[in-house]
CSV table of C-alpha atoms in Angstrom, one decimal:
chain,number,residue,atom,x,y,z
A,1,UNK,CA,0.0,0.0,0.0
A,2,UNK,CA,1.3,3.5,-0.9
A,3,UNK,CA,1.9,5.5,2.4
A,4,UNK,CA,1.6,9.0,3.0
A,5,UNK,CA,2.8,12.3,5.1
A,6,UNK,CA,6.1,11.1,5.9
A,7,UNK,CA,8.6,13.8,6.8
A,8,UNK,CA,5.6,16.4,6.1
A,9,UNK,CA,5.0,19.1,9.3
A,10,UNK,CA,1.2,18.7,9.3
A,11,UNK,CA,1.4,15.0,10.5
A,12,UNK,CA,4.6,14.7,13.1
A,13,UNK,CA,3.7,13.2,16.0
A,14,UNK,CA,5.4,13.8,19.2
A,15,UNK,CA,6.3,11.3,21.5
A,16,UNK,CA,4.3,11.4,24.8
A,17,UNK,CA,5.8,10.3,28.5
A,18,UNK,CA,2.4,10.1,29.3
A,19,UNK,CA,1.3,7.8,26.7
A,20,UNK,CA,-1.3,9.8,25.4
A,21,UNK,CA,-2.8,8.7,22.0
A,22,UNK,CA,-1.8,12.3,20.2
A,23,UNK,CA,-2.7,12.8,16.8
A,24,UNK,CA,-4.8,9.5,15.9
A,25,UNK,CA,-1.4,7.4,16.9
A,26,UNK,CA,-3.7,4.5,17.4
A,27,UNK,CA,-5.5,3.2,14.3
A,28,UNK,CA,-8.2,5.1,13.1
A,29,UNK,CA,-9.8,4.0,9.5
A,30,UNK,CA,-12.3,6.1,6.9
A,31,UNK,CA,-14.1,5.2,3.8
A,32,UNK,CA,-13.2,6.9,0.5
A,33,UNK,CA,-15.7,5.6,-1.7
A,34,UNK,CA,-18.5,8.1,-2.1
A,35,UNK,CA,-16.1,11.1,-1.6
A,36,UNK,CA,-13.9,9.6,-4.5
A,37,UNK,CA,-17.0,9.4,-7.0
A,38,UNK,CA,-17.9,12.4,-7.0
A,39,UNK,CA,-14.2,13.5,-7.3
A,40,UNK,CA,-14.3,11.3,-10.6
A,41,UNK,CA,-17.0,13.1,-11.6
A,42,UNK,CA,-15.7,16.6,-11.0
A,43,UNK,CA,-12.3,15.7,-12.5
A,44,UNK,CA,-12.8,13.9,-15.3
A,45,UNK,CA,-16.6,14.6,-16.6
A,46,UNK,CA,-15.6,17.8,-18.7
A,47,UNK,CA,-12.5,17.5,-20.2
A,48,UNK,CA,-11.8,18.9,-23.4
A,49,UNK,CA,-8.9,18.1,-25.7
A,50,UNK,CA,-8.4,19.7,-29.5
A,51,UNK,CA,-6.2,20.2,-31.9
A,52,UNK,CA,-6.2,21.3,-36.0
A,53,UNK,CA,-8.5,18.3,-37.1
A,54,UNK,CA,-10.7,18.2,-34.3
A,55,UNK,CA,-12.3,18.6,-31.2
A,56,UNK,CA,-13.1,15.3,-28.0
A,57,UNK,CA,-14.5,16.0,-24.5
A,58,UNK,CA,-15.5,13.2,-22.3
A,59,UNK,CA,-18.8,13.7,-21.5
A,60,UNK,CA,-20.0,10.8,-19.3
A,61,UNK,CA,-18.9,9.1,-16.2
A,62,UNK,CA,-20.5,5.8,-17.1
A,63,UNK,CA,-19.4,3.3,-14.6
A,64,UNK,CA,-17.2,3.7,-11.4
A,65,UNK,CA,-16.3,-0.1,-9.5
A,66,UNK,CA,-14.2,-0.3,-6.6
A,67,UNK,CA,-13.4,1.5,-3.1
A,68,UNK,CA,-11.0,3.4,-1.5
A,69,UNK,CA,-9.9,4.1,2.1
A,70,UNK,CA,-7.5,5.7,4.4
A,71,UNK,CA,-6.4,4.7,7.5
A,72,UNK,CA,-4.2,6.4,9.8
A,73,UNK,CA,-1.5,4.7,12.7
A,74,UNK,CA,1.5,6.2,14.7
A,75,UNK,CA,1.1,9.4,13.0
A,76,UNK,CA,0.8,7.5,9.2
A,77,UNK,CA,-1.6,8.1,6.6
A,78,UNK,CA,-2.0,4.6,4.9
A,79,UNK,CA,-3.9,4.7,1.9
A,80,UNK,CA,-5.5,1.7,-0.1
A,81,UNK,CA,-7.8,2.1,-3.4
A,82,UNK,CA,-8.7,0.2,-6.4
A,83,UNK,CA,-10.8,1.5,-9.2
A,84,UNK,CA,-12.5,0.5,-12.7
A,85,UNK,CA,-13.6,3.4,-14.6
A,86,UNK,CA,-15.6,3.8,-17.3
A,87,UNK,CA,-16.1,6.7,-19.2
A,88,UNK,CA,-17.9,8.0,-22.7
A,89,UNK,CA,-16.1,10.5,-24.9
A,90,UNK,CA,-17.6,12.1,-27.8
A,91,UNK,CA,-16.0,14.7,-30.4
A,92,UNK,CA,-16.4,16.6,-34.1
A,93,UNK,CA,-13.7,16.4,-36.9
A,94,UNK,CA,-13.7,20.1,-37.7
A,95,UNK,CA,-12.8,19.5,-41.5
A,96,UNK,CA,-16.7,17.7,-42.1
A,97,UNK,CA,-18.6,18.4,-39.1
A,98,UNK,CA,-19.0,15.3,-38.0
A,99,UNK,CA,-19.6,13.8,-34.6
A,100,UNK,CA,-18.3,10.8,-33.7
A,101,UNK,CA,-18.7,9.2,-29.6
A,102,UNK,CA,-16.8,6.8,-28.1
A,103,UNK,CA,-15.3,5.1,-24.5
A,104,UNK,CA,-12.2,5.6,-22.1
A,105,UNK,CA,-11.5,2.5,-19.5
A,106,UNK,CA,-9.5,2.9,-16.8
A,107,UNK,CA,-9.3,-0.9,-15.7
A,108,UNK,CA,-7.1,-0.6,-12.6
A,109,UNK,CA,-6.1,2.6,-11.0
A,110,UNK,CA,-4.4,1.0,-8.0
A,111,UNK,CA,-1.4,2.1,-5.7
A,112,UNK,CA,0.4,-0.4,-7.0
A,113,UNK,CA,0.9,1.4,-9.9
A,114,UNK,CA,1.7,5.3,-10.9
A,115,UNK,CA,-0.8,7.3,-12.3
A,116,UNK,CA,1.9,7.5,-15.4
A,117,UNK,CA,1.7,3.7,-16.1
A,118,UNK,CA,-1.9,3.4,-15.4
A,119,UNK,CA,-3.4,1.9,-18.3
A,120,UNK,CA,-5.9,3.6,-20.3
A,121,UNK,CA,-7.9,2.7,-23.3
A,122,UNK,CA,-9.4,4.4,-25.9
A,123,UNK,CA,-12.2,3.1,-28.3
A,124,UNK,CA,-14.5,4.2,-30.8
A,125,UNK,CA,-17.7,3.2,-32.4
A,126,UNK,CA,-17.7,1.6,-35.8
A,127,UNK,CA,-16.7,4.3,-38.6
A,128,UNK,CA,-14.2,7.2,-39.7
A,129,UNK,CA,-13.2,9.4,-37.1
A,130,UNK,CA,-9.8,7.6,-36.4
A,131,UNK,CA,-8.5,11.4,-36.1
A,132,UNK,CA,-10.8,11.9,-33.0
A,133,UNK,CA,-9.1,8.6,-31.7
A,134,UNK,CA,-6.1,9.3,-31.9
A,135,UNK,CA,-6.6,12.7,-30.3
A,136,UNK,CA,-8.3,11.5,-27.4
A,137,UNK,CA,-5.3,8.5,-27.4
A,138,UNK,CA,-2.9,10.8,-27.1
A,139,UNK,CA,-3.9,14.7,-25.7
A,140,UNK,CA,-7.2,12.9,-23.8
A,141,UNK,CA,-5.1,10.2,-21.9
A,142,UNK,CA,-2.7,12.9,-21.0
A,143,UNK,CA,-5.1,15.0,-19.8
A,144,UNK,CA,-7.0,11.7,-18.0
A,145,UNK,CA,-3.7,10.7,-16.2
A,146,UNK,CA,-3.6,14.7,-14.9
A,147,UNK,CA,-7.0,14.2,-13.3
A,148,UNK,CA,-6.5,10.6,-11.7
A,149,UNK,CA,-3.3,12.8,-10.4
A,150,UNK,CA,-5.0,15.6,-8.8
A,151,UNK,CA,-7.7,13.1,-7.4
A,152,UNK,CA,-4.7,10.9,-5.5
A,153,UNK,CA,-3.6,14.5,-4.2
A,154,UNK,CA,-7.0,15.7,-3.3
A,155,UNK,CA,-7.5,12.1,-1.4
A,156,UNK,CA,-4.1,12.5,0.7
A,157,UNK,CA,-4.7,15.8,1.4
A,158,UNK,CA,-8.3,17.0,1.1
A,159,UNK,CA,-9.6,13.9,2.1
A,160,UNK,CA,-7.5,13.4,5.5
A,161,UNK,CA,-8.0,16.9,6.9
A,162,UNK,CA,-8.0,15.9,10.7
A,163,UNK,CA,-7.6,13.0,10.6
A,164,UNK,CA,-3.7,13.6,12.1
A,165,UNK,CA,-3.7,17.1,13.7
A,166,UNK,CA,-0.6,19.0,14.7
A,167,UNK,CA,1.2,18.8,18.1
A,168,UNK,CA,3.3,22.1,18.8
A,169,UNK,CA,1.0,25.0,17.7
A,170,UNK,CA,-2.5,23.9,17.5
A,171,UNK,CA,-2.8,20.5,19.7
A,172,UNK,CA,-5.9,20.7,22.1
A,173,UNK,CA,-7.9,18.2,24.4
A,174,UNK,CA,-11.6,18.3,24.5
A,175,UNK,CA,-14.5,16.6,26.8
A,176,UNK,CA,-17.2,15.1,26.4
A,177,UNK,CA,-20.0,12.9,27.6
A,178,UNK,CA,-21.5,9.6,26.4
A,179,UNK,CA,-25.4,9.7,26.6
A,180,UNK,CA,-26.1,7.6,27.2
A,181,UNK,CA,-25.5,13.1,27.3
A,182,UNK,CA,-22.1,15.6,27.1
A,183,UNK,CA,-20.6,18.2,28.8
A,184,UNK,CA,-19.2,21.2,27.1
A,185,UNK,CA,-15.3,21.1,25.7
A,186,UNK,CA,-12.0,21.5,28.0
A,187,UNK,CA,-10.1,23.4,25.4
A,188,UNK,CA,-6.5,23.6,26.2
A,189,UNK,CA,-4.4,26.2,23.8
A,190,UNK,CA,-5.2,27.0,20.7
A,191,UNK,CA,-9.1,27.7,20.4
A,192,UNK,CA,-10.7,25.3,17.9
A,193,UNK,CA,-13.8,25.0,15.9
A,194,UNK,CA,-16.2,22.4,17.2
A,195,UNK,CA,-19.8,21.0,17.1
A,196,UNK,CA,-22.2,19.4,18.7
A,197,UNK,CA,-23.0,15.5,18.1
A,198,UNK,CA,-26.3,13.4,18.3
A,199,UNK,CA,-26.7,9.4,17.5
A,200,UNK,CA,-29.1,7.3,18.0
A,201,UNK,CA,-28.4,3.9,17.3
A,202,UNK,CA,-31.1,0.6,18.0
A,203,UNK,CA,-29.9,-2.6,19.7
A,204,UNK,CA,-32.1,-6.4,19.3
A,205,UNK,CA,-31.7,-6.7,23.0
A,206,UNK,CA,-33.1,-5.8,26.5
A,207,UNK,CA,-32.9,-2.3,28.3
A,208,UNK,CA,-31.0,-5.1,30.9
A,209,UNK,CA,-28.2,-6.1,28.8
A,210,UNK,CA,-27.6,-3.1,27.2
A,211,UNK,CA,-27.3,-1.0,30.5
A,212,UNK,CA,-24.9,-3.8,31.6
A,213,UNK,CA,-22.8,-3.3,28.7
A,214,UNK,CA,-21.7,0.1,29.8
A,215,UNK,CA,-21.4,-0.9,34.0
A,216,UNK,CA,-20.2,-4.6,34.0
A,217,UNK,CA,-16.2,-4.3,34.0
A,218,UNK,CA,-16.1,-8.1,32.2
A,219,UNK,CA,-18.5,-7.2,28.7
A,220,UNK,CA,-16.8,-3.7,28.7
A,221,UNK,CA,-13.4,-5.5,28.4
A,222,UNK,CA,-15.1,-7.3,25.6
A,223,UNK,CA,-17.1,-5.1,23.5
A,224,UNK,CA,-13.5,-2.8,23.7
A,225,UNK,CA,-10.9,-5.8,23.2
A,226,UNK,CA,-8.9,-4.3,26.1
A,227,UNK,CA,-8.9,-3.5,29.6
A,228,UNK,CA,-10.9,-1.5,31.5
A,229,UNK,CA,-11.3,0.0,35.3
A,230,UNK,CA,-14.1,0.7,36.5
A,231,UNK,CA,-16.7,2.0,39.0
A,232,UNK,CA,-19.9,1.8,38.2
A,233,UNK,CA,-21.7,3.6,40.4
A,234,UNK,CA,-22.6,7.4,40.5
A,235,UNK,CA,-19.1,9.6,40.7
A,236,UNK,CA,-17.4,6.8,40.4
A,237,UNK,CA,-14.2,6.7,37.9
A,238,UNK,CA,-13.5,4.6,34.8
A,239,UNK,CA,-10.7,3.8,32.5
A,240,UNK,CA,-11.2,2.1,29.1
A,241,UNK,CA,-9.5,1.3,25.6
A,242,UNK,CA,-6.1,0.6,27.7
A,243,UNK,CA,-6.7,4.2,29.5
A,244,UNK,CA,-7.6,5.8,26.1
A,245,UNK,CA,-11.0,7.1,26.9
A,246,UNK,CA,-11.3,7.9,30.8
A,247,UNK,CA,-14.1,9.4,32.9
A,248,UNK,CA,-17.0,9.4,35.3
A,249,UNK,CA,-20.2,8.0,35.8
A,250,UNK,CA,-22.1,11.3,36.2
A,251,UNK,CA,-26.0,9.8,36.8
A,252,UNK,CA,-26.7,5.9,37.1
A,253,UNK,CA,-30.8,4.8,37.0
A,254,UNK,CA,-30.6,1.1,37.1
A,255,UNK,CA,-31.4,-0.4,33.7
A,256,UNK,CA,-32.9,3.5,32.8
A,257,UNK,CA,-29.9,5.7,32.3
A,258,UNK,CA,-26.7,6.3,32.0
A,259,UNK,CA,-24.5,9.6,31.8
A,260,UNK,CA,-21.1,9.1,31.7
A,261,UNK,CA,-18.2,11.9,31.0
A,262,UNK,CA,-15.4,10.8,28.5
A,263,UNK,CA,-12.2,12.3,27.8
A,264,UNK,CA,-10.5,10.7,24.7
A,265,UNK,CA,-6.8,11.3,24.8
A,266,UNK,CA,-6.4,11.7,21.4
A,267,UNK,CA,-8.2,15.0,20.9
A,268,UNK,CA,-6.3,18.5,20.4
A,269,UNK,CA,-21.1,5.2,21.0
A,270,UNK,CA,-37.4,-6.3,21.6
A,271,UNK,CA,-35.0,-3.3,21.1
A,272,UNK,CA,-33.4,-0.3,23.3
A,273,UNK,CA,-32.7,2.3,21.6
A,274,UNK,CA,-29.1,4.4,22.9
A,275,UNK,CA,-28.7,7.5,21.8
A,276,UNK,CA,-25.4,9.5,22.5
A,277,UNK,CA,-24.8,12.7,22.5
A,278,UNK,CA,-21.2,14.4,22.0
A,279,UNK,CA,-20.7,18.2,22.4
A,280,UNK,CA,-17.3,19.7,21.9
A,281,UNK,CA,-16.4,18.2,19.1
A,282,UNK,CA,-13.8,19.4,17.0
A,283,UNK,CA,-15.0,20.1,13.4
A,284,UNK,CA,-12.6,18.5,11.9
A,285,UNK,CA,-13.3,15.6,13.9
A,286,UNK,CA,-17.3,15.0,13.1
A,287,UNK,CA,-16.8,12.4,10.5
A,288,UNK,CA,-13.9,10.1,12.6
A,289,UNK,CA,-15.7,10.5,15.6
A,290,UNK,CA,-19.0,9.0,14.0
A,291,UNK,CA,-17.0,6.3,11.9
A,292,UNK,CA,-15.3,5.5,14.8
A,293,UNK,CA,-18.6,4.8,17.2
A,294,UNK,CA,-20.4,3.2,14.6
A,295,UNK,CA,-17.5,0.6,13.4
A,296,UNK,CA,-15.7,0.3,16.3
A,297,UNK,CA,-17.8,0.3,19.5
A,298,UNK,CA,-21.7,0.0,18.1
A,299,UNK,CA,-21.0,-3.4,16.0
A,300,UNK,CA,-18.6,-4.4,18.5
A,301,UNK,CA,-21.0,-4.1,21.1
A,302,UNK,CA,-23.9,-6.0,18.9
A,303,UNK,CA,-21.9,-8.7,18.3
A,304,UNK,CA,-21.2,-9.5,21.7
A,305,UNK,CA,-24.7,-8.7,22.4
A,306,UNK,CA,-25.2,-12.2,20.7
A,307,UNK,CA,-23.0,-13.8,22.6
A,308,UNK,CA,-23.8,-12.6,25.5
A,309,UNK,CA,-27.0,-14.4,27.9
A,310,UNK,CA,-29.6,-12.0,29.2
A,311,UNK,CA,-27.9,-11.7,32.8
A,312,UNK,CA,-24.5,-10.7,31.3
């Protein structure tokens, strides 16, 4: 897998006595996909190549297969993506006036490859018109490899804004609480945009296992996949994630309500329904923070929910 931001300011990670998980240092993941087809389509829909005999634009973006994803660990963006694109081209030989359509195919844009060797064909319905062809073969794959160029920049740049922060000038720490409810940011140095969070999420269980989920030290060691201290009673203290995500139990209603306050170190989750509620949040953080509840505590925490019996 290519990698990327090494040596660059905006991602250095400092090292920590205390351990604190600065700067996404443990691994964080998020989904390209939909951001990179609309990219496609912004990049590459629209493009216009001419010369003395004629004129080609690609006018379609008629197929898009793949994914793409970038994942970030001990201050390194790791990026994976693998493409097929289709697109339709159509042009005019200037000398007759006549139009002529035909396809690009991208069949593997990859980071195992450079953009430069990528491999892109040109074809053209049945007919004259070889000089559009050849115009879109030559000055239209240039101008196609550009594109798939500034898209790979726009995706390791663009795409990954905060998802490794600075340390020196603008690190900050924020709170908040997990409603199962929030308290308002701790902001420490620079002052930073944030936002307020709400998620609702539904669980095939009982208001009794769920609640037990988030007070029984054993099934919060498992839902997390590491170890956890805790309390679970009101103003008592917790630790969780390995100390990552510490805090308080704020209000405790037996198998009503929970209000816990989290602090995550690394900042500058018939039916029950649990909703959670994050305020503080730094904007840049909205998207991580969701993808991070909803892939890596809410499914954790229905899985187990299938292992687990009705007592715990």
């Amino acid at each position: 897998m290519a990698k990327w931001g090494q040596g660059d300011p905006r991602w250095i990670v400092e090292e920590r006595e205390d351990g604190t998980n600065v700067n996404n240092w443990h691994w964080t993941e998020r989904d390209a996909t939909s951001w990179s087809k609309g990219k496609f389509q912004d990049l590459l829909v629209g493009i216009v190549v001419e010369n003395d005999a004629g004129r080609g634009e690609i006018s379609e973006l008629k197929q898009v297969e793949g994914e793409a994803s970038c994942s970030s660990r001990k201050g390194k963006l790791i990026f994976f993506y693998e493409w097929y694109i289709k697109l339709g081209w159509k042009g005019i030989v200037k000398e007759s006036g006549v139009k002529h359509k035909g396809l690009i195919e991208i069949p593997n844009l990859s980071e195992e490859n450079e953009v430069d060797d990528t491999e892109v064909n040109v074809s053209k319905k049945k007919g004259d018109g070889d000089i559009l062809k050849d115009l879109m073969k030559t000055a239209g794959t240039a101008k196609v490899r550009q594109a798939l160029g500034d898209y790979l920049k726009a995706l390791k740049t663009e795409f990954t804004t905060g998802m490794i922060l600075p340390t020196k000038a603008m690190a900050t720490q924020s709170e908040n609480t997990l409603q199962v409810q929030a308290s308002s940011p701790v902001a420490l140095g620079v002052r930073i945009p944030t936002v307020a969070l709400h998620m609702m999420e539904l669980f095939d269980t009982s208001v009794e296992q769920l609640y037990s989920i988030f007070t029984v030290k054993d099934l919060v060691q498992k839902f997390s996949k590491s170890t956890a201290v805790l309390e679970a009673e009101k103003g008592g203290k917790f630790q969780m994630f390995d100390g990552n995500i510490t805090g308080e139990y704020l209000e405790l209603l037996t198998n009503k309500k929970i209000v816990m306050k989290w602090r995550c170190r690394n900042w500058p989750e018939g039916q029950t329904e649990l909703q959670l509620d994050c305020k503080g949040v730094p904007v840049c953080k909205e998207e991580n923070m969701k993808f991070c509840w909803q892939k890596q505590h809410f499914e954790e925490i229905k899985g187990l929910l299938q292992l687990t019996p009705p007592n715990g």
